[in-house]
mmCIF file of C-alpha atoms and ligand atoms in Angstrom:
data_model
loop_
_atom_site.group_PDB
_atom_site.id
_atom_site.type_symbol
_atom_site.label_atom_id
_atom_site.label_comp_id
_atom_site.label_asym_id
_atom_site.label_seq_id
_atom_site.Cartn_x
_atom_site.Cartn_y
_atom_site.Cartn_z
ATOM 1 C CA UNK A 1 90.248 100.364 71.762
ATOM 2 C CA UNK A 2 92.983 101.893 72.597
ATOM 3 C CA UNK A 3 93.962 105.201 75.113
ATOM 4 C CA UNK A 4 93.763 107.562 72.374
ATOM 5 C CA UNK A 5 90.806 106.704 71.332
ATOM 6 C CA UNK A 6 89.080 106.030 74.921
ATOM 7 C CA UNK A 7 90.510 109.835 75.750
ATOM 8 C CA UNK A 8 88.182 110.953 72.118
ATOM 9 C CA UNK A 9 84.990 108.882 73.039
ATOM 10 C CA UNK A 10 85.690 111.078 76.900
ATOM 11 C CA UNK A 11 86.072 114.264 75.039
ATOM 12 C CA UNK A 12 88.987 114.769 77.269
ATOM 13 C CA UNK A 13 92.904 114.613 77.170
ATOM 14 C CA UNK A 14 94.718 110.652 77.550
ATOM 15 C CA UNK A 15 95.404 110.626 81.016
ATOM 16 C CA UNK A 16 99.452 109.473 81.008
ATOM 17 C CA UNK A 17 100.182 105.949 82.653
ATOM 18 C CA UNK A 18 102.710 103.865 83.246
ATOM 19 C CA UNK A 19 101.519 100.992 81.309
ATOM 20 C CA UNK A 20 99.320 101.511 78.022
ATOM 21 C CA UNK A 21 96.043 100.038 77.727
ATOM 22 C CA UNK A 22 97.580 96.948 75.676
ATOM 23 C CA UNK A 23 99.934 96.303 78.448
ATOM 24 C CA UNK A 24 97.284 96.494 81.225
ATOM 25 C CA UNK A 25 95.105 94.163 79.562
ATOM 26 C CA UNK A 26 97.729 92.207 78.663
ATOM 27 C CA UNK A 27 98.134 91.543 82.837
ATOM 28 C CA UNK A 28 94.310 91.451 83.503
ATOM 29 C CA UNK A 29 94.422 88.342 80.877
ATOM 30 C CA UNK A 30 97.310 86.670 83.088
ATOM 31 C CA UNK A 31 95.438 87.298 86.347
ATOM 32 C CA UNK A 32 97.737 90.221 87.362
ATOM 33 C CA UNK A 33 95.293 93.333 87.906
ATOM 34 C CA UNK A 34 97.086 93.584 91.508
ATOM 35 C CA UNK A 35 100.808 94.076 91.618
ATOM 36 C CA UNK A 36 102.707 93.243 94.835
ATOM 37 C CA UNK A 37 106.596 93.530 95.478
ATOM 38 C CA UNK A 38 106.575 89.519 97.052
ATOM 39 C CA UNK A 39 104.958 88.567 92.799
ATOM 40 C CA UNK A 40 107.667 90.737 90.861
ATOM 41 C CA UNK A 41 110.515 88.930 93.788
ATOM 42 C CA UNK A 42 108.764 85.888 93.023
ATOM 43 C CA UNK A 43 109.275 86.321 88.657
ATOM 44 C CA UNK A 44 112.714 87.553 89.363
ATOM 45 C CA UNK A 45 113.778 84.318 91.302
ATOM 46 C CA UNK A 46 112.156 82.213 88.617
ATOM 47 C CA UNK A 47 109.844 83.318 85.929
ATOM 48 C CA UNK A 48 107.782 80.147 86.108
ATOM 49 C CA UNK A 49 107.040 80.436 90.229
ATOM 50 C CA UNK A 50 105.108 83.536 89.249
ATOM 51 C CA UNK A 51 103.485 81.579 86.299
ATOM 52 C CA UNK A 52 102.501 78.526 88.974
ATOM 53 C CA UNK A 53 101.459 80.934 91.729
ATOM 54 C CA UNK A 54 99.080 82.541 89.450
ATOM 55 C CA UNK A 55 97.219 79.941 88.284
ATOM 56 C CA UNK A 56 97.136 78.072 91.283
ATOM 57 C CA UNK A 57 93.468 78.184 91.910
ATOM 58 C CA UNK A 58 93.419 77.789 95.375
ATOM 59 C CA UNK A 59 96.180 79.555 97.328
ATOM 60 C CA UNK A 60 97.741 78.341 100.294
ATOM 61 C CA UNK A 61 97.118 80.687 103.873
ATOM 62 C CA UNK A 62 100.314 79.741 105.334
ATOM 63 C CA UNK A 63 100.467 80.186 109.496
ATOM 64 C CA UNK A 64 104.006 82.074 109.517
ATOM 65 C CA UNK A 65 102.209 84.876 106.868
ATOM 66 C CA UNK A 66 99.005 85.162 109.620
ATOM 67 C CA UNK A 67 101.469 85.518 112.692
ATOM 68 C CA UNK A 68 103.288 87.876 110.755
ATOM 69 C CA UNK A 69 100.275 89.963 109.555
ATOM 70 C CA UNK A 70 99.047 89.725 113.333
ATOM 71 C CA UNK A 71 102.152 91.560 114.724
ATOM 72 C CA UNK A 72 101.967 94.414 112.232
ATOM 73 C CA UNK A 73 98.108 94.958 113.595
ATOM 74 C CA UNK A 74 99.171 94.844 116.763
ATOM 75 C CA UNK A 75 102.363 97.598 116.186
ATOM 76 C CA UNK A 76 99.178 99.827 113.862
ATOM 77 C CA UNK A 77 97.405 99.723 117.524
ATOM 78 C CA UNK A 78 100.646 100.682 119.222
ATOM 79 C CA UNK A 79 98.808 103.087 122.227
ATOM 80 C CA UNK A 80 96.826 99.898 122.798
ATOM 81 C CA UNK A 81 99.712 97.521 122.583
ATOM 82 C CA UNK A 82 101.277 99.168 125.295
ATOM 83 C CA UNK A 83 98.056 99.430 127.362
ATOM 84 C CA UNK A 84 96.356 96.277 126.655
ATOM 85 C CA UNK A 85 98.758 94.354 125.424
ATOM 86 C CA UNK A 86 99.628 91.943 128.158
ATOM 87 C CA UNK A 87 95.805 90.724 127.606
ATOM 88 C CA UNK A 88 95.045 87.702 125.104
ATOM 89 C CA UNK A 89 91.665 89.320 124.345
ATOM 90 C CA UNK A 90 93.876 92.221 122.387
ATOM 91 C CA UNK A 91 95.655 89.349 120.602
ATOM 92 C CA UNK A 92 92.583 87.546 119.421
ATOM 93 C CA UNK A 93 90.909 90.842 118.683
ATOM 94 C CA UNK A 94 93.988 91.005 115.909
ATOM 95 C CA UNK A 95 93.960 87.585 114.418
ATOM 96 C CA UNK A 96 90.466 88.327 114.074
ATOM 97 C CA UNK A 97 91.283 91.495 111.808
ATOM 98 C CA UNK A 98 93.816 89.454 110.213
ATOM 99 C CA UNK A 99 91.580 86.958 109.528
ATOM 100 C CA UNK A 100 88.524 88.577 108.164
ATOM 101 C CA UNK A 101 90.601 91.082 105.811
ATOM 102 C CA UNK A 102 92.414 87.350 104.509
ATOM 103 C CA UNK A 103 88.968 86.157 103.712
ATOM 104 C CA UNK A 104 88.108 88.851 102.407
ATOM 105 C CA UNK A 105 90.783 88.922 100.101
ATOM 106 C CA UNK A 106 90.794 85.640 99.325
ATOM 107 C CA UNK A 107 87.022 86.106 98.484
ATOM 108 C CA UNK A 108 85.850 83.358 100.732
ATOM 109 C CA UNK A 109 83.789 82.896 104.169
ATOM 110 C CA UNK A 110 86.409 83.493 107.271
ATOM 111 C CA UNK A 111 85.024 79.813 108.536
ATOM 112 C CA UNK A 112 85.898 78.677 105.552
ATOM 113 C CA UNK A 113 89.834 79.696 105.439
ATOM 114 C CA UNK A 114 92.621 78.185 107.412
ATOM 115 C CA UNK A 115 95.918 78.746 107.969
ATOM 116 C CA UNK A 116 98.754 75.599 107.525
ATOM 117 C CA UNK A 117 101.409 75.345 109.488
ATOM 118 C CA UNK A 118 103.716 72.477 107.758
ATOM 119 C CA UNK A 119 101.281 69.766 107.101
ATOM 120 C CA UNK A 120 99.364 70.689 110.030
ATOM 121 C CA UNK A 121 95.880 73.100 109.597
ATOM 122 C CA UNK A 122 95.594 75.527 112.528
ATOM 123 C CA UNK A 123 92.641 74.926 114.815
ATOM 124 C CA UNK A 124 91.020 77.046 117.476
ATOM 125 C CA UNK A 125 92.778 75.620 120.570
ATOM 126 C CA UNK A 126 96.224 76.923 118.922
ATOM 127 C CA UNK A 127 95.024 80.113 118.015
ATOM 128 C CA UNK A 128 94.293 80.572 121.437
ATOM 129 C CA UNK A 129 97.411 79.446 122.659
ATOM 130 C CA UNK A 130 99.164 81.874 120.541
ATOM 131 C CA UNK A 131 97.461 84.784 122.007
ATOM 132 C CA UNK A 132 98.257 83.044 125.325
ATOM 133 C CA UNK A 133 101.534 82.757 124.711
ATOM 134 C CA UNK A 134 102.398 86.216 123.179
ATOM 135 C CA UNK A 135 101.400 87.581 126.844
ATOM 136 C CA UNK A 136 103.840 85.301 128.878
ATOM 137 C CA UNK A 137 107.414 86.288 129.080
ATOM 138 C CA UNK A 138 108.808 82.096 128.937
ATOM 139 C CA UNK A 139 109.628 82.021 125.180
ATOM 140 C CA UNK A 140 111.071 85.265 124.843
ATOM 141 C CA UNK A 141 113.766 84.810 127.697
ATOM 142 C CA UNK A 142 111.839 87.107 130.363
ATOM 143 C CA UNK A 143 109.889 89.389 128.283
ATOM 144 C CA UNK A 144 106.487 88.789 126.478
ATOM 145 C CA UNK A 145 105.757 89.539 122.894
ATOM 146 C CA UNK A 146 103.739 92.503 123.884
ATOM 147 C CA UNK A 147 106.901 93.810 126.142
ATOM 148 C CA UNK A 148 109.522 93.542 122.801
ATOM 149 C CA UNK A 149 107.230 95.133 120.521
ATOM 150 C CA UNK A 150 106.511 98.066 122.951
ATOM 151 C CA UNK A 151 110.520 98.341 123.883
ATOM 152 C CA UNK A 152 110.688 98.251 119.848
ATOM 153 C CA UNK A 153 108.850 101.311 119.232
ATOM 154 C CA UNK A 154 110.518 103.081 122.982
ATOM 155 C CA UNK A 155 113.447 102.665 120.952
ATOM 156 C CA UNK A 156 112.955 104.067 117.783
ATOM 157 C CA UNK A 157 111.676 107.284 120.106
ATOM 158 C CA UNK A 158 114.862 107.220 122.386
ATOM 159 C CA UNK A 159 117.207 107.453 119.612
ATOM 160 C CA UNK A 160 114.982 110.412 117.878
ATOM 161 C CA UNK A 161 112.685 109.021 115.477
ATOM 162 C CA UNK A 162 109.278 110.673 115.273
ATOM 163 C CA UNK A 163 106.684 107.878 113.790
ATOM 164 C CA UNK A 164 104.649 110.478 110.898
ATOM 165 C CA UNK A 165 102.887 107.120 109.733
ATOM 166 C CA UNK A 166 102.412 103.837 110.597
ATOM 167 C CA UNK A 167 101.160 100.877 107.951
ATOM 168 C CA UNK A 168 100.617 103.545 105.590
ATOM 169 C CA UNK A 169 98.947 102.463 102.178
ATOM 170 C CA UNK A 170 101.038 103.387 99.105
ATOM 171 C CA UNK A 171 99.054 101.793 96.686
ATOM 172 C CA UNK A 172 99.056 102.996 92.941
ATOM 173 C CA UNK A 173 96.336 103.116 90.147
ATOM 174 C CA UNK A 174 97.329 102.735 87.022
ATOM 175 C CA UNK A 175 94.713 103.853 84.606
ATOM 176 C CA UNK A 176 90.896 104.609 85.285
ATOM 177 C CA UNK A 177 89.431 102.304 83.011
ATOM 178 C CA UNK A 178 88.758 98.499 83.212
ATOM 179 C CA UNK A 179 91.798 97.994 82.718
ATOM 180 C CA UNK A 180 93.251 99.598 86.018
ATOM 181 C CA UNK A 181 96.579 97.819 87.264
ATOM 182 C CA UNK A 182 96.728 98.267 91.196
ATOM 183 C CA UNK A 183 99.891 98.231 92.470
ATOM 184 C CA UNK A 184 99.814 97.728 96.251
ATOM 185 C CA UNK A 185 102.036 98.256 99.151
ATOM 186 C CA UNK A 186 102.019 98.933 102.783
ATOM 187 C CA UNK A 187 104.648 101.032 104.254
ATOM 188 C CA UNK A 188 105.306 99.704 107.723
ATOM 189 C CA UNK A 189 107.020 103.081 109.394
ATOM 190 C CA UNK A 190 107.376 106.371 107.785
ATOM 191 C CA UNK A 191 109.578 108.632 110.269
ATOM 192 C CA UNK A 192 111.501 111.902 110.615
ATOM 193 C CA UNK A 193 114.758 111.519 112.290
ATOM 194 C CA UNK A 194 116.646 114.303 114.663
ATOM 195 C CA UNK A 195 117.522 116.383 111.197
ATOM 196 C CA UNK A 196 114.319 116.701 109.785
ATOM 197 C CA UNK A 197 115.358 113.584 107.289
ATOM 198 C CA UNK A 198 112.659 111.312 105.839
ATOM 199 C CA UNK A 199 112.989 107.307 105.935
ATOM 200 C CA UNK A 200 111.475 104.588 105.733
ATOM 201 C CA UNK A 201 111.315 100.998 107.679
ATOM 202 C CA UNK A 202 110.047 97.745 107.308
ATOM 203 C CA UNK A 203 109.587 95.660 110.406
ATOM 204 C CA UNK A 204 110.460 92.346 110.520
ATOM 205 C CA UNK A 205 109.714 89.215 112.391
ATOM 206 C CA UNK A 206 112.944 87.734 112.001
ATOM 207 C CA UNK A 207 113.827 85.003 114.564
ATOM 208 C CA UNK A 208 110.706 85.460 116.713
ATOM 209 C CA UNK A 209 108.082 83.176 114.924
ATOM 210 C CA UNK A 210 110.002 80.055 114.912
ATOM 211 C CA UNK A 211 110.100 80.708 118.243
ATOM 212 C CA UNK A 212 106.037 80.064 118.286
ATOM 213 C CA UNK A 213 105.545 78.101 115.533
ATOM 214 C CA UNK A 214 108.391 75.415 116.156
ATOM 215 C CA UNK A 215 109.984 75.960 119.497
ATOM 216 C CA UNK A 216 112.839 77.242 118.597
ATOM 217 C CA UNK A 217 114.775 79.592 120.631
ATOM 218 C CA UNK A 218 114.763 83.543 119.450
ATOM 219 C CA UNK A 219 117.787 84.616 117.251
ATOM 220 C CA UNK A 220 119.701 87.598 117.056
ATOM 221 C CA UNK A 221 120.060 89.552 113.916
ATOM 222 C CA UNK A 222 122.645 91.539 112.312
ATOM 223 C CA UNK A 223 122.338 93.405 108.845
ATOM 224 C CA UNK A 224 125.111 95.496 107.075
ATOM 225 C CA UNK A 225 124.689 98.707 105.636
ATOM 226 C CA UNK A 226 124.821 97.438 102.055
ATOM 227 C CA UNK A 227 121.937 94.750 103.195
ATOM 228 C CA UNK A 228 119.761 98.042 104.381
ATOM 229 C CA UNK A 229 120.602 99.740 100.625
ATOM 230 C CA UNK A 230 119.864 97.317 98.443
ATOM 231 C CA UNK A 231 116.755 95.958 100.024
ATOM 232 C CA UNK A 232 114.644 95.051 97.161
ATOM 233 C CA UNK A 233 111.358 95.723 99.430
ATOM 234 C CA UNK A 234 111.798 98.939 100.833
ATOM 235 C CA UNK A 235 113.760 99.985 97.659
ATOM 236 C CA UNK A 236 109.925 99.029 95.812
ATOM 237 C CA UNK A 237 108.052 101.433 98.713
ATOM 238 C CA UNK A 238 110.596 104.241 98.058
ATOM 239 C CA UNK A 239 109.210 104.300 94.269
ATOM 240 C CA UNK A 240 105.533 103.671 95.531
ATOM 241 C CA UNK A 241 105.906 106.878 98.033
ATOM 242 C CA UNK A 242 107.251 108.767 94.840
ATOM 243 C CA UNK A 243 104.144 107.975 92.931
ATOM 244 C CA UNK A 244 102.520 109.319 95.563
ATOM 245 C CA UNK A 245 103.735 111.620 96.981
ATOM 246 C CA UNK A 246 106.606 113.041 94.735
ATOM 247 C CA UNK A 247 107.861 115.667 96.548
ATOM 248 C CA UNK A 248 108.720 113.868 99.244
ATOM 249 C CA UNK A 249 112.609 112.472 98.879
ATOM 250 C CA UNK A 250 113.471 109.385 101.149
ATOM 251 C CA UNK A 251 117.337 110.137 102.672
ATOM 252 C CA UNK A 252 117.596 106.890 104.476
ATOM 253 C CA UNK A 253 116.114 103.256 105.076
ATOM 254 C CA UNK A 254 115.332 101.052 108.221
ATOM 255 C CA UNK A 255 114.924 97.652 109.253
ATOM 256 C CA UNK A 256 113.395 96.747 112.710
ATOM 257 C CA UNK A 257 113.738 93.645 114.099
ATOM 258 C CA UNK A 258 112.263 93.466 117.486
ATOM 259 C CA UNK A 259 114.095 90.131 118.172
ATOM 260 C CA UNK A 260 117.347 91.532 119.030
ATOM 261 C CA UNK A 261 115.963 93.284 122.446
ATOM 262 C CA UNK A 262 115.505 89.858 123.799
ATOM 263 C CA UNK A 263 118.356 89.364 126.418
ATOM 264 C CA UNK A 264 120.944 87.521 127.167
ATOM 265 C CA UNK A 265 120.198 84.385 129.214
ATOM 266 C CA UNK A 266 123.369 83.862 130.475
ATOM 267 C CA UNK A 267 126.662 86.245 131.058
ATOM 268 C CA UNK A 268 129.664 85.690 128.484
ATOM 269 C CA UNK A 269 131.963 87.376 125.752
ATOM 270 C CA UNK A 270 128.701 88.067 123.936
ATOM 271 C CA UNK A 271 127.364 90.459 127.019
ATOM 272 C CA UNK A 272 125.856 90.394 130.418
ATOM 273 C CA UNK A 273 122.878 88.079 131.067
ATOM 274 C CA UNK A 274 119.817 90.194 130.986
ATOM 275 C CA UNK A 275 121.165 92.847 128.588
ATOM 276 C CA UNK A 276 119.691 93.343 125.076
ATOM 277 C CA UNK A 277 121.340 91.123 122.387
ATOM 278 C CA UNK A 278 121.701 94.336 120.159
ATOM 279 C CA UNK A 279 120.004 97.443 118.768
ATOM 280 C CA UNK A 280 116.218 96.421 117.152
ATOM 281 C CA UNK A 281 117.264 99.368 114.562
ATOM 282 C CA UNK A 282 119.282 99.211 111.521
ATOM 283 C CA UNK A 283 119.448 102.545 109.241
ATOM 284 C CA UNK A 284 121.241 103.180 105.868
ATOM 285 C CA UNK A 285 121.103 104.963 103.297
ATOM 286 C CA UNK A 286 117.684 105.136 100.475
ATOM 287 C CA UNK A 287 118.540 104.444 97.007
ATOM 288 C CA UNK A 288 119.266 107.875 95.007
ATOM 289 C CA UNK A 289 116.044 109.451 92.961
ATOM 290 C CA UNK A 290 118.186 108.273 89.766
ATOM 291 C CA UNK A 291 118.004 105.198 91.083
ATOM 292 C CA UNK A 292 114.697 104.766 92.193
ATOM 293 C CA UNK A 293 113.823 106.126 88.349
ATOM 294 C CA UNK A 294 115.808 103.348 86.733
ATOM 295 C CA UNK A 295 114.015 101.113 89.238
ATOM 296 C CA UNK A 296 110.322 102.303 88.111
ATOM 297 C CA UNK A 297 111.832 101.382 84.092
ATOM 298 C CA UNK A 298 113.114 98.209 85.391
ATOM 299 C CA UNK A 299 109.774 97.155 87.117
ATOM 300 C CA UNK A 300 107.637 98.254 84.018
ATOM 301 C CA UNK A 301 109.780 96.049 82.065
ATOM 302 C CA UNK A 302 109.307 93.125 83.964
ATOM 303 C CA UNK A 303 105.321 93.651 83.970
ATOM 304 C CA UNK A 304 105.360 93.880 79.804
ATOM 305 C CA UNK A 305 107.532 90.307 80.079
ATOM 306 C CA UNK A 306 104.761 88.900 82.482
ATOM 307 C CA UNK A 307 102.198 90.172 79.692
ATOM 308 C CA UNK A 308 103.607 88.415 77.471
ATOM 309 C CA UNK A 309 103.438 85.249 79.774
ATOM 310 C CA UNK A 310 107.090 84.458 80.066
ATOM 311 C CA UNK A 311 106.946 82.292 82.141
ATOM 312 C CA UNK A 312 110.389 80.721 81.780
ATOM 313 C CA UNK A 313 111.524 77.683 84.311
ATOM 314 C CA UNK A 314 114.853 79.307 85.365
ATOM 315 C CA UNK A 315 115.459 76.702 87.785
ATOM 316 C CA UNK A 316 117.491 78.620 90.405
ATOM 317 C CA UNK A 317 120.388 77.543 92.241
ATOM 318 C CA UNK A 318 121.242 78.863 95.775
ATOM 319 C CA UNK A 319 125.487 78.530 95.950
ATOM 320 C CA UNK A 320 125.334 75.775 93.803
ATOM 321 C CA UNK A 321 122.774 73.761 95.551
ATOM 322 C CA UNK A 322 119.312 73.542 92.951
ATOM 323 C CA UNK A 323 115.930 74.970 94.059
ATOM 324 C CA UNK A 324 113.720 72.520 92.005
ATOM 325 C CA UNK A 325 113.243 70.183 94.310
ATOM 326 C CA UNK A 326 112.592 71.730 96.956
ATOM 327 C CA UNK A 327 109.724 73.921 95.192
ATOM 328 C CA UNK A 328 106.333 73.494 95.445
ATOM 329 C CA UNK A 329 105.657 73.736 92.096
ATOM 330 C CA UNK A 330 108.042 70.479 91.413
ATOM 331 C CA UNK A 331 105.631 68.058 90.173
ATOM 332 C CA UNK A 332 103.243 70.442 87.885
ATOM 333 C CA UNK A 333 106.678 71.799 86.285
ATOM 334 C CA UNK A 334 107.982 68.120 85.793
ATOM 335 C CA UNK A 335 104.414 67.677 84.026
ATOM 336 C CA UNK A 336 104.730 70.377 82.017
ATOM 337 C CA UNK A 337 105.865 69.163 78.684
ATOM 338 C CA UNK A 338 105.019 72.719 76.844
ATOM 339 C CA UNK A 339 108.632 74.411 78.011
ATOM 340 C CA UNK A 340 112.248 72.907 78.082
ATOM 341 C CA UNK A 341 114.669 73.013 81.174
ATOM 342 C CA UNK A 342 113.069 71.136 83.712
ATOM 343 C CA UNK A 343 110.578 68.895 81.556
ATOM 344 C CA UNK A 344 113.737 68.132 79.506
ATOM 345 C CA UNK A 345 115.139 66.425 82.461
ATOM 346 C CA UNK A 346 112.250 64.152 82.664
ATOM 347 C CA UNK A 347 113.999 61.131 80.446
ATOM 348 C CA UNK A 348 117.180 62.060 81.932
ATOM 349 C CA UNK A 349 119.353 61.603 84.766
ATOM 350 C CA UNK A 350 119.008 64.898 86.276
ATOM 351 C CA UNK A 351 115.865 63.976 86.483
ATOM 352 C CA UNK A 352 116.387 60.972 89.596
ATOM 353 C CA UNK A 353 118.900 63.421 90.769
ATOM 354 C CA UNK A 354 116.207 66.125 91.648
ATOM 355 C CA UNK A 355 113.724 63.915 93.172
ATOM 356 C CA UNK A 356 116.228 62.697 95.360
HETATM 357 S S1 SF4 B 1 110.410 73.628 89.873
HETATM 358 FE FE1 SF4 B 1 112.211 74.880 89.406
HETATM 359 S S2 SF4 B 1 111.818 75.755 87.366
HETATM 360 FE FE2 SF4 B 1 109.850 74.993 88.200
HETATM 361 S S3 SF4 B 1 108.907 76.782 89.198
HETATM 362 FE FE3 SF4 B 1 110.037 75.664 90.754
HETATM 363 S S4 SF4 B 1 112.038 76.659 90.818
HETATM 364 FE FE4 SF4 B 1 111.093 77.261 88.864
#
């Protein structure tokens, strides 16, 4: 059946969508009733990573994605953060939320999913000695977690930006039948700066989780303008906030990085010991609403491709140097005799080249 004649049997008017009722079943077949930005980066990079991910039956709760997800509950509580946030009791509280809304998502019992960390599964102890950690001020080079994500949002204040949402659901409904494609999103910051303009921001957790998860020492960061413009994520929540709200027009994009208030240990060229490595705030322009237009044709297009299951192994190359084998897919693509590209290379010598 198709919308028009859905719209007769409802003895009302076809409600316009983005996709047509072909094309949304078309995705329901290949598993892809829920559209996220990360699956459409993930078919761009290589058409057949999106085919693997979704038919990997059981998918893989990685530890960096759970410390990640537990920062951006903590910033949502940010009164608390500031209050509260020097206890590990508020930490645990939030990789409890994290936790449960995975498993929920995931559609299993919260005892039943963990989180990996390389080959190691996370146990109790080091969940606990996260939310230790993130209180104590050693890893961080004098400050605590809970003191760089507080500076983080003084900042954004100091320099003007009024916070009009925080983790703000953009998600999309396509169609109001069975057939619904969701496409979801959460929009970190929405803010107004000292002109009245509207942006947007993303905040990352750039060079601050290797810091828990493998010792390393924090980074700093440094992004140009161009970087800001053509981010492919907030560039996919500027067309999300259209379909929502459509009035609105985004004038400029941000990228937080809380990392870069960490300071310096020592004195040198670079600054004075105990000064901020740089500003957590990066702002450029938003893409134009032409732009963000083309950019709602280009992602449409994609989603008809995925319909159609192209799932084509583009095996990517990063300057020069092949993905393949570092993928995680490797073996099942090597397997795969039904495509060319990579199963071609089983007989030949590209072939011992990759596994190497
Ligand atoms: S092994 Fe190569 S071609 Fe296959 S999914 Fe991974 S990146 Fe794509």
């Amino acid at each position: 059946m198709n919308d028009k004649q859905l719209a007769f049997l409802r003895g009302g008017k076809t409600k316009r969508t983005l996709l047509t009722l072909s094309e949304r079943k078309a995705l329901h077949d290949v598993g892809m009733d829920e559209v996220h930005q990360t699956e459409l980066s993930l078919w761009r990079e290589c058409h057949a990573l999106l085919g693997h991910a979704l038919t990997t039956s059981q998918r893989r709760f990685e530890a960096r994605m759970f410390l990640g997800s537990v920062m951006h509950s903590a910033v949502e509580d940010r009164e608390k953060l500031r209050t509260e946030g020097w206890d590990p009791e508020f930490w645990l509280h939030h990789m409890r939320i994290v936790k449960l809304r995975d498993a929920e998502r995931a559609g299993v019992s919260p005892k039943d999913l963990y989180y990996h960390n390389g080959d190691r599964v996370v146990d109790k102890k080091q969940i606990q000695q996260w939310a230790i950690e993130f209180t104590l001020t050693d890893k961080l080079g004098d400050v605590s977690l809970h003191h760089l994500l507080s500076r983080t949002l003084d900042y954004m204040e100091q320099k003007g930006y009024v916070v009009v949402a925080n983790e703000l659901n953009l998600s999309h409904v396509d169609g109001d039948d069975a057939y619904r494609v969701r496409f979801d999103g959460t929009l970190d910051f929405k803010v107004v700066d000292t002109e009245g303009r509207l942006g947007i921001l993303d905040l990352k957790n750039y060079g601050i989780l290797n810091v828990y998860l493998k010792g390393d020492n924090p980074s700093k960061v440094t992004l140009s303008p161009n970087e800001i413009l053509f981010n492919t994520q907030l560039r996919h929540y500027q067309w999300l906030n259209y379909l929502k709200y459509p009035r609105e027009r985004v004038a400029f994009y941000g990228i937080v990085v809380p990392t870069n208030l960490v300071p310096y240990k020592k004195s040198g060229a670079w600054g004075e010991a105990g000064t901020p490595k740089g500003s957590p705030l990066f702002i450029g322009d938003a893409m134009s609403h032409a732009f963000v237009m083309d950019y709602q044709s280009q992602v449409l297009t994609w989603l008809r491709q995925i319909g159609q299951r192209n799932f084509t192994k583009l095996m990517p190359t990063t300057f020069g140097k092949p993905s393949c084998p570092t993928c995680r897919h490797f073996d099942v693509c090597l397997k795969d005799t039904s495509a060319t590209s990579v199963a071609d290379m089983v007989s030949g010598p590209a072939f011992d080249y990759l596994r190497s």
